[in-house]
Amino acid sequence: MNIINKWEYSMATKLIILILTIFGTFLVGNVNYMPVLFVGLCFNFMIQRKFKILKMYIPFYLVLSIIRWLSRTYLFTIIGFSEFYVFMFWWLTPIFMAMHDVVTTSPGIISAFLSKMRVPKTFILGVLVTCRFIPTVRFAIKGVKESMYNRDLTGSKNFILHPVKTYEYVLVPMLMMSINTADQLSASAVVRGIEAPCKRGSYYCDNKGLKDFIGITIIIFMFCYLLCRGGLK
């Protein structure tokens, strides 16, 4: 059995955290208490030793919080960017964090968990393709950028003088790569036994333990505190 990260929560724990985060976000009456969920999720990421994710979300959330506070206190506005969008991103950031923790889980762990839950195989196949499609396409976009840079097609001069051709140089390779990627991911899932009649397992260790209990306890405490202090809608 392979352990990707011995501190990482099990799939069931991540789903519980995601569900409680969604319910807490949409049920709380006073949204000013929403940072409570954010703090709870930060603690969970710290337990899992996922500091890179924290480095991405904490500055983002702080900037949104500052802009929201300035707009509410001093009627501060950013030209071309509505206060509504600031509020929506600020309000939904805890859900983004919990979802990020779920979708970045190894596809092998996800498929094994869904198989144990007796989820239809067609749904499992769709989930696996979706989870791997975005990272694969992101890697393909990086390859297209490097290819265009090597051919000197990314300069501002080419973009200004030939905008249609520049758009074509990006769009056509991306469409072809997207089609090929979907086919390759589907074939990869079939080769790995997605259509096998037996129960699926995983060579990754789910590694349930005390950390999962601590993570669920933290999010339940934050969820109850949020609803008690912020009230229900």
PDB file of C-alpha atoms in Angstrom:
ATOM      1  CA  MET A   1       0.000   0.000   0.000  1.00  0.00           C
ATOM      2  CA  ASN A   2       1.266   3.481  -0.882  1.00  0.00           C
ATOM      3  CA  ILE A   3       0.652   6.509   1.289  1.00  0.00           C
ATOM      4  CA  ILE A   4       0.729   9.783  -0.623  1.00  0.00           C
ATOM      5  CA  ASN A   5       0.536  11.921   2.492  1.00  0.00           C
ATOM      6  CA  LYS A   6       0.223  10.259   5.872  1.00  0.00           C
ATOM      7  CA  TRP A   7      -1.397  13.408   7.257  1.00  0.00           C
ATOM      8  CA  GLU A   8      -4.065  13.647   4.552  1.00  0.00           C
ATOM      9  CA  TYR A   9      -7.672  13.069   5.555  1.00  0.00           C
ATOM     10  CA  SER A  10      -9.645  10.130   4.244  1.00  0.00           C
ATOM     11  CA  MET A  11     -12.118  10.710   1.429  1.00  0.00           C
ATOM     12  CA  ALA A  12     -15.090  10.336   3.787  1.00  0.00           C
ATOM     13  CA  THR A  13     -13.696  13.031   6.102  1.00  0.00           C
ATOM     14  CA  LYS A  14     -13.170  15.428   3.204  1.00  0.00           C
ATOM     15  CA  LEU A  15     -16.744  14.942   2.021  1.00  0.00           C
ATOM     16  CA  ILE A  16     -18.117  15.526   5.531  1.00  0.00           C
ATOM     17  CA  ILE A  17     -16.104  18.751   5.770  1.00  0.00           C
ATOM     18  CA  LEU A  18     -17.348  19.849   2.336  1.00  0.00           C
ATOM     19  CA  ILE A  19     -21.009  19.129   3.183  1.00  0.00           C
ATOM     20  CA  LEU A  20     -20.845  20.972   6.514  1.00  0.00           C
ATOM     21  CA  THR A  21     -19.089  23.896   4.837  1.00  0.00           C
ATOM     22  CA  ILE A  22     -21.800  24.148   2.174  1.00  0.00           C
ATOM     23  CA  PHE A  23     -24.616  23.966   4.728  1.00  0.00           C
ATOM     24  CA  GLY A  24     -22.906  26.476   6.990  1.00  0.00           C
ATOM     25  CA  THR A  25     -22.366  28.901   4.117  1.00  0.00           C
ATOM     26  CA  PHE A  26     -25.957  28.856   2.910  1.00  0.00           C
ATOM     27  CA  LEU A  27     -27.751  28.533   6.263  1.00  0.00           C
ATOM     28  CA  VAL A  28     -26.045  31.211   8.354  1.00  0.00           C
ATOM     29  CA  GLY A  29     -28.086  34.372   8.766  1.00  0.00           C
ATOM     30  CA  ASN A  30     -25.291  36.825   9.586  1.00  0.00           C
ATOM     31  CA  VAL A  31     -22.570  36.412   6.962  1.00  0.00           C
ATOM     32  CA  ASN A  32     -20.142  38.469   9.043  1.00  0.00           C
ATOM     33  CA  TYR A  33     -19.387  35.259  10.955  1.00  0.00           C
ATOM     34  CA  MET A  34     -18.273  33.452   7.792  1.00  0.00           C
ATOM     35  CA  PRO A  35     -14.555  33.826   8.669  1.00  0.00           C
ATOM     36  CA  VAL A  36     -15.213  31.218  11.362  1.00  0.00           C
ATOM     37  CA  LEU A  37     -15.505  28.539   8.662  1.00  0.00           C
ATOM     38  CA  PHE A  38     -12.437  29.889   6.921  1.00  0.00           C
ATOM     39  CA  VAL A  39     -10.376  29.603  10.118  1.00  0.00           C
ATOM     40  CA  GLY A  40     -11.625  26.055  10.665  1.00  0.00           C
ATOM     41  CA  LEU A  41     -10.631  25.028   7.155  1.00  0.00           C
ATOM     42  CA  CYS A  42      -7.208  26.642   7.615  1.00  0.00           C
ATOM     43  CA  PHE A  43      -6.674  24.497  10.710  1.00  0.00           C
ATOM     44  CA  ASN A  44      -7.653  21.415   8.717  1.00  0.00           C
ATOM     45  CA  PHE A  45      -5.167  22.254   5.963  1.00  0.00           C
ATOM     46  CA  MET A  46      -2.478  22.793   8.584  1.00  0.00           C
ATOM     47  CA  ILE A  47      -3.180  19.357  10.065  1.00  0.00           C
ATOM     48  CA  GLN A  48      -2.808  17.857   6.572  1.00  0.00           C
ATOM     49  CA  ARG A  49       0.453  19.768   6.052  1.00  0.00           C
ATOM     50  CA  LYS A  50      -0.957  21.455   2.934  1.00  0.00           C
ATOM     51  CA  PHE A  51       0.800  24.758   3.423  1.00  0.00           C
ATOM     52  CA  LYS A  52       0.986  25.591  -0.293  1.00  0.00           C
ATOM     53  CA  ILE A  53      -2.806  25.754  -0.451  1.00  0.00           C
ATOM     54  CA  LEU A  54      -2.851  28.003   2.601  1.00  0.00           C
ATOM     55  CA  LYS A  55      -0.323  30.336   0.984  1.00  0.00           C
ATOM     56  CA  MET A  56      -2.737  30.687  -1.926  1.00  0.00           C
ATOM     57  CA  TYR A  57      -6.029  31.149  -0.051  1.00  0.00           C
ATOM     58  CA  ILE A  58      -5.027  33.204   2.998  1.00  0.00           C
ATOM     59  CA  PRO A  59      -3.727  36.273   1.062  1.00  0.00           C
ATOM     60  CA  PHE A  60      -6.679  36.005  -1.334  1.00  0.00           C
ATOM     61  CA  TYR A  61      -9.189  35.968   1.526  1.00  0.00           C
ATOM     62  CA  LEU A  62      -7.440  38.777   3.392  1.00  0.00           C
ATOM     63  CA  VAL A  63      -7.460  41.014   0.315  1.00  0.00           C
ATOM     64  CA  LEU A  64     -11.165  40.361  -0.248  1.00  0.00           C
ATOM     65  CA  SER A  65     -11.909  41.014   3.424  1.00  0.00           C
ATOM     66  CA  ILE A  66     -10.030  44.327   3.354  1.00  0.00           C
ATOM     67  CA  ILE A  67     -11.777  45.455   0.150  1.00  0.00           C
ATOM     68  CA  ARG A  68     -15.157  44.471   1.574  1.00  0.00           C
ATOM     69  CA  TRP A  69     -14.453  46.334   4.813  1.00  0.00           C
ATOM     70  CA  LEU A  70     -13.339  49.460   2.939  1.00  0.00           C
ATOM     71  CA  SER A  71     -16.395  49.351   0.690  1.00  0.00           C
ATOM     72  CA  ARG A  72     -18.754  49.022   3.670  1.00  0.00           C
ATOM     73  CA  THR A  73     -16.998  51.597   5.854  1.00  0.00           C
ATOM     74  CA  TYR A  74     -15.665  54.207   3.439  1.00  0.00           C
ATOM     75  CA  LEU A  75     -17.752  53.403   0.329  1.00  0.00           C
ATOM     76  CA  PHE A  76     -14.543  52.316  -1.387  1.00  0.00           C
ATOM     77  CA  THR A  77     -15.070  50.877  -4.886  1.00  0.00           C
ATOM     78  CA  ILE A  78     -12.788  49.443  -7.536  1.00  0.00           C
ATOM     79  CA  ILE A  79     -13.463  50.780 -11.018  1.00  0.00           C
ATOM     80  CA  GLY A  80     -14.726  48.025 -13.284  1.00  0.00           C
ATOM     81  CA  PHE A  81     -15.157  45.533 -10.417  1.00  0.00           C
ATOM     82  CA  SER A  82     -18.490  45.385  -8.640  1.00  0.00           C
ATOM     83  CA  GLU A  83     -18.772  45.068  -4.867  1.00  0.00           C
ATOM     84  CA  PHE A  84     -21.138  42.168  -5.514  1.00  0.00           C
ATOM     85  CA  TYR A  85     -18.308  40.086  -6.985  1.00  0.00           C
ATOM     86  CA  VAL A  86     -16.082  40.879  -4.015  1.00  0.00           C
ATOM     87  CA  PHE A  87     -18.794  39.697  -1.649  1.00  0.00           C
ATOM     88  CA  MET A  88     -19.502  36.521  -3.654  1.00  0.00           C
ATOM     89  CA  PHE A  89     -15.845  35.469  -3.784  1.00  0.00           C
ATOM     90  CA  TRP A  90     -15.418  36.305  -0.097  1.00  0.00           C
ATOM     91  CA  TRP A  91     -18.590  34.430   0.851  1.00  0.00           C
ATOM     92  CA  LEU A  92     -17.828  31.330  -1.219  1.00  0.00           C
ATOM     93  CA  THR A  93     -14.109  31.026  -0.445  1.00  0.00           C
ATOM     94  CA  PRO A  94     -14.669  28.383   2.317  1.00  0.00           C
ATOM     95  CA  ILE A  95     -16.561  26.223  -0.193  1.00  0.00           C
ATOM     96  CA  PHE A  96     -13.765  26.679  -2.731  1.00  0.00           C
ATOM     97  CA  MET A  97     -11.249  25.529  -0.116  1.00  0.00           C
ATOM     98  CA  ALA A  98     -13.225  22.440   0.893  1.00  0.00           C
ATOM     99  CA  MET A  99     -13.858  21.581  -2.754  1.00  0.00           C
ATOM    100  CA  HIS A 100     -10.171  22.049  -3.556  1.00  0.00           C
ATOM    101  CA  ASP A 101      -9.288  19.483  -0.905  1.00  0.00           C
ATOM    102  CA  VAL A 102     -11.701  16.980  -2.476  1.00  0.00           C
ATOM    103  CA  VAL A 103     -10.819  17.396  -6.154  1.00  0.00           C
ATOM    104  CA  THR A 104      -7.062  17.252  -5.522  1.00  0.00           C
ATOM    105  CA  THR A 105      -7.413  13.799  -3.965  1.00  0.00           C
ATOM    106  CA  SER A 106      -5.776  10.963  -5.875  1.00  0.00           C
ATOM    107  CA  PRO A 107      -8.193   9.520  -8.485  1.00  0.00           C
ATOM    108  CA  GLY A 108      -7.389   6.040  -7.178  1.00  0.00           C
ATOM    109  CA  ILE A 109      -8.649   6.947  -3.700  1.00  0.00           C
ATOM    110  CA  ILE A 110     -11.756   8.622  -5.154  1.00  0.00           C
ATOM    111  CA  SER A 111     -12.655   5.617  -7.326  1.00  0.00           C
ATOM    112  CA  ALA A 112     -12.063   3.159  -4.459  1.00  0.00           C
ATOM    113  CA  PHE A 113     -14.278   5.227  -2.137  1.00  0.00           C
ATOM    114  CA  LEU A 114     -17.070   5.520  -4.696  1.00  0.00           C
ATOM    115  CA  SER A 115     -16.866   1.797  -5.404  1.00  0.00           C
ATOM    116  CA  LYS A 116     -17.274   1.038  -1.686  1.00  0.00           C
ATOM    117  CA  MET A 117     -20.349   3.283  -1.695  1.00  0.00           C
ATOM    118  CA  ARG A 118     -21.755   1.152  -4.576  1.00  0.00           C
ATOM    119  CA  VAL A 119     -21.897   4.139  -6.929  1.00  0.00           C
ATOM    120  CA  PRO A 120     -22.633   3.186 -10.585  1.00  0.00           C
ATOM    121  CA  LYS A 121     -19.482   2.666 -12.623  1.00  0.00           C
ATOM    122  CA  THR A 122     -20.553   5.123 -15.302  1.00  0.00           C
ATOM    123  CA  PHE A 123     -20.655   7.856 -12.657  1.00  0.00           C
ATOM    124  CA  ILE A 124     -17.234   6.800 -11.320  1.00  0.00           C
ATOM    125  CA  LEU A 125     -15.809   6.984 -14.829  1.00  0.00           C
ATOM    126  CA  GLY A 126     -17.228  10.487 -15.278  1.00  0.00           C
ATOM    127  CA  VAL A 127     -15.761  11.629 -11.966  1.00  0.00           C
ATOM    128  CA  LEU A 128     -12.323  10.213 -12.790  1.00  0.00           C
ATOM    129  CA  VAL A 129     -12.248  11.842 -16.221  1.00  0.00           C
ATOM    130  CA  THR A 130     -13.404  15.169 -14.768  1.00  0.00           C
ATOM    131  CA  CYS A 131     -10.840  15.121 -11.951  1.00  0.00           C
ATOM    132  CA  ARG A 132      -7.968  14.405 -14.312  1.00  0.00           C
ATOM    133  CA  PHE A 133      -9.176  16.507 -17.242  1.00  0.00           C
ATOM    134  CA  ILE A 134      -8.526  19.942 -15.717  1.00  0.00           C
ATOM    135  CA  PRO A 135      -4.904  19.245 -14.584  1.00  0.00           C
ATOM    136  CA  THR A 136      -4.154  17.593 -17.918  1.00  0.00           C
ATOM    137  CA  VAL A 137      -5.565  20.511 -19.905  1.00  0.00           C
ATOM    138  CA  ARG A 138      -3.633  22.949 -17.709  1.00  0.00           C
ATOM    139  CA  PHE A 139      -0.451  21.079 -18.572  1.00  0.00           C
ATOM    140  CA  ALA A 140      -1.439  21.205 -22.262  1.00  0.00           C
ATOM    141  CA  ILE A 141      -1.978  24.976 -22.080  1.00  0.00           C
ATOM    142  CA  LYS A 142       1.497  25.341 -20.637  1.00  0.00           C
ATOM    143  CA  GLY A 143       2.871  23.341 -23.572  1.00  0.00           C
ATOM    144  CA  VAL A 144       1.033  25.558 -26.075  1.00  0.00           C
ATOM    145  CA  LYS A 145       2.436  28.696 -24.427  1.00  0.00           C
ATOM    146  CA  GLU A 146       5.968  27.333 -24.548  1.00  0.00           C
ATOM    147  CA  SER A 147       5.537  26.314 -28.172  1.00  0.00           C
ATOM    148  CA  MET A 148       4.243  29.766 -29.127  1.00  0.00           C
ATOM    149  CA  TYR A 149       7.054  31.423 -27.213  1.00  0.00           C
ATOM    150  CA  ASN A 150       9.672  29.337 -29.025  1.00  0.00           C
ATOM    151  CA  ARG A 151       8.149  30.400 -32.354  1.00  0.00           C
ATOM    152  CA  ASP A 152       8.012  34.060 -31.286  1.00  0.00           C
ATOM    153  CA  LEU A 153       4.213  34.171 -31.516  1.00  0.00           C
ATOM    154  CA  THR A 154       3.532  35.605 -28.068  1.00  0.00           C
ATOM    155  CA  GLY A 155       4.890  39.088 -28.665  1.00  0.00           C
ATOM    156  CA  SER A 156       2.598  42.088 -28.387  1.00  0.00           C
ATOM    157  CA  LYS A 157       3.427  43.014 -31.978  1.00  0.00           C
ATOM    158  CA  ASN A 158       1.993  39.774 -33.367  1.00  0.00           C
ATOM    159  CA  PHE A 159      -1.037  40.022 -31.111  1.00  0.00           C
ATOM    160  CA  ILE A 160      -1.819  43.575 -32.240  1.00  0.00           C
ATOM    161  CA  LEU A 161      -1.131  43.082 -35.956  1.00  0.00           C
ATOM    162  CA  HIS A 162      -2.578  39.563 -36.242  1.00  0.00           C
ATOM    163  CA  PRO A 163      -5.115  39.027 -33.428  1.00  0.00           C
ATOM    164  CA  VAL A 164      -7.155  36.443 -35.372  1.00  0.00           C
ATOM    165  CA  LYS A 165      -4.115  34.330 -36.195  1.00  0.00           C
ATOM    166  CA  THR A 166      -2.879  34.540 -32.607  1.00  0.00           C
ATOM    167  CA  TYR A 167      -6.288  33.389 -31.381  1.00  0.00           C
ATOM    168  CA  GLU A 168      -6.219  30.559 -33.939  1.00  0.00           C
ATOM    169  CA  TYR A 169      -2.754  29.447 -32.819  1.00  0.00           C
ATOM    170  CA  VAL A 170      -4.131  28.957 -29.307  1.00  0.00           C
ATOM    171  CA  LEU A 171      -7.654  27.707 -30.034  1.00  0.00           C
ATOM    172  CA  VAL A 172      -6.910  24.979 -32.576  1.00  0.00           C
ATOM    173  CA  PRO A 173      -4.220  23.161 -30.515  1.00  0.00           C
ATOM    174  CA  MET A 174      -6.388  23.431 -27.397  1.00  0.00           C
ATOM    175  CA  LEU A 175      -9.419  21.911 -29.118  1.00  0.00           C
ATOM    176  CA  MET A 176      -7.372  19.032 -30.475  1.00  0.00           C
ATOM    177  CA  MET A 177      -5.661  18.449 -27.129  1.00  0.00           C
ATOM    178  CA  SER A 178      -9.003  18.525 -25.295  1.00  0.00           C
ATOM    179  CA  ILE A 179     -10.473  15.861 -27.574  1.00  0.00           C
ATOM    180  CA  ASN A 180      -7.378  13.669 -27.359  1.00  0.00           C
ATOM    181  CA  THR A 181      -7.162  14.135 -23.593  1.00  0.00           C
ATOM    182  CA  ALA A 182     -10.752  13.018 -23.018  1.00  0.00           C
ATOM    183  CA  ASP A 183     -10.217   9.914 -25.161  1.00  0.00           C
ATOM    184  CA  GLN A 184      -6.937   9.067 -23.444  1.00  0.00           C
ATOM    185  CA  LEU A 185      -8.380   9.466 -19.956  1.00  0.00           C
ATOM    186  CA  SER A 186     -11.380   7.293 -20.787  1.00  0.00           C
ATOM    187  CA  ALA A 187      -9.125   4.605 -22.271  1.00  0.00           C
ATOM    188  CA  SER A 188      -6.838   4.810 -19.229  1.00  0.00           C
ATOM    189  CA  ALA A 189      -9.766   4.230 -16.863  1.00  0.00           C
ATOM    190  CA  VAL A 190     -10.907   1.213 -18.885  1.00  0.00           C
ATOM    191  CA  VAL A 191      -7.394  -0.271 -18.922  1.00  0.00           C
ATOM    192  CA  ARG A 192      -7.205   0.122 -15.144  1.00  0.00           C
ATOM    193  CA  GLY A 193     -10.295  -2.024 -14.700  1.00  0.00           C
ATOM    194  CA  ILE A 194     -13.144   0.467 -14.378  1.00  0.00           C
ATOM    195  CA  GLU A 195     -15.410  -2.006 -16.209  1.00  0.00           C
ATOM    196  CA  ALA A 196     -14.342  -5.012 -14.131  1.00  0.00           C
ATOM    197  CA  PRO A 197     -17.309  -6.693 -12.379  1.00  0.00           C
ATOM    198  CA  CYS A 198     -15.437  -7.069  -9.082  1.00  0.00           C
ATOM    199  CA  LYS A 199     -15.262  -4.485  -6.305  1.00  0.00           C
ATOM    200  CA  ARG A 200     -12.614  -1.849  -6.916  1.00  0.00           C
ATOM    201  CA  GLY A 201      -9.801  -1.258  -4.480  1.00  0.00           C
ATOM    202  CA  SER A 202      -6.848   1.083  -4.345  1.00  0.00           C
ATOM    203  CA  TYR A 203      -3.138   0.632  -3.807  1.00  0.00           C
ATOM    204  CA  TYR A 204      -3.186   3.935  -1.916  1.00  0.00           C
ATOM    205  CA  CYS A 205      -3.751   3.666   1.833  1.00  0.00           C
ATOM    206  CA  ASP A 206      -6.817   5.653   2.956  1.00  0.00           C
ATOM    207  CA  ASN A 207      -5.064   6.034   6.316  1.00  0.00           C
ATOM    208  CA  LYS A 208      -8.003   6.807   8.613  1.00  0.00           C
ATOM    209  CA  GLY A 209      -6.981   7.767  12.109  1.00  0.00           C
ATOM    210  CA  LEU A 210      -6.977  10.324  14.895  1.00  0.00           C
ATOM    211  CA  LYS A 211      -6.374  13.177  12.463  1.00  0.00           C
ATOM    212  CA  ASP A 212      -9.740  12.497  10.793  1.00  0.00           C
ATOM    213  CA  PHE A 213     -11.512  12.656  14.146  1.00  0.00           C
ATOM    214  CA  ILE A 214      -9.753  15.931  14.932  1.00  0.00           C
ATOM    215  CA  GLY A 215     -10.629  17.383  11.517  1.00  0.00           C
ATOM    216  CA  ILE A 216     -14.315  16.463  11.805  1.00  0.00           C
ATOM    217  CA  THR A 217     -14.425  17.771  15.383  1.00  0.00           C
ATOM    218  CA  ILE A 218     -12.962  21.126  14.296  1.00  0.00           C
ATOM    219  CA  ILE A 219     -15.410  21.625  11.445  1.00  0.00           C
ATOM    220  CA  ILE A 220     -18.413  20.534  13.552  1.00  0.00           C
ATOM    221  CA  PHE A 221     -17.400  22.964  16.300  1.00  0.00           C
ATOM    222  CA  MET A 222     -16.985  25.800  13.786  1.00  0.00           C
ATOM    223  CA  PHE A 223     -20.287  24.861  12.122  1.00  0.00           C
ATOM    224  CA  CYS A 224     -22.207  24.925  15.435  1.00  0.00           C
ATOM    225  CA  TYR A 225     -20.514  28.137  16.545  1.00  0.00           C
ATOM    226  CA  LEU A 226     -21.327  29.770  13.202  1.00  0.00           C
ATOM    227  CA  LEU A 227     -25.025  28.905  13.396  1.00  0.00           C
ATOM    228  CA  CYS A 228     -25.305  29.765  17.092  1.00  0.00           C
ATOM    229  CA  ARG A 229     -23.723  33.181  16.698  1.00  0.00           C
ATOM    230  CA  GLY A 230     -24.861  34.021  13.186  1.00  0.00           C
ATOM    231  CA  GLY A 231     -28.309  32.468  13.382  1.00  0.00           C
ATOM    232  CA  LEU A 232     -30.300  30.816  10.633  1.00  0.00           C
ATOM    233  CA  LYS A 233     -31.759  32.505   7.582  1.00  0.00           C
TER     234      LYS A 233
END
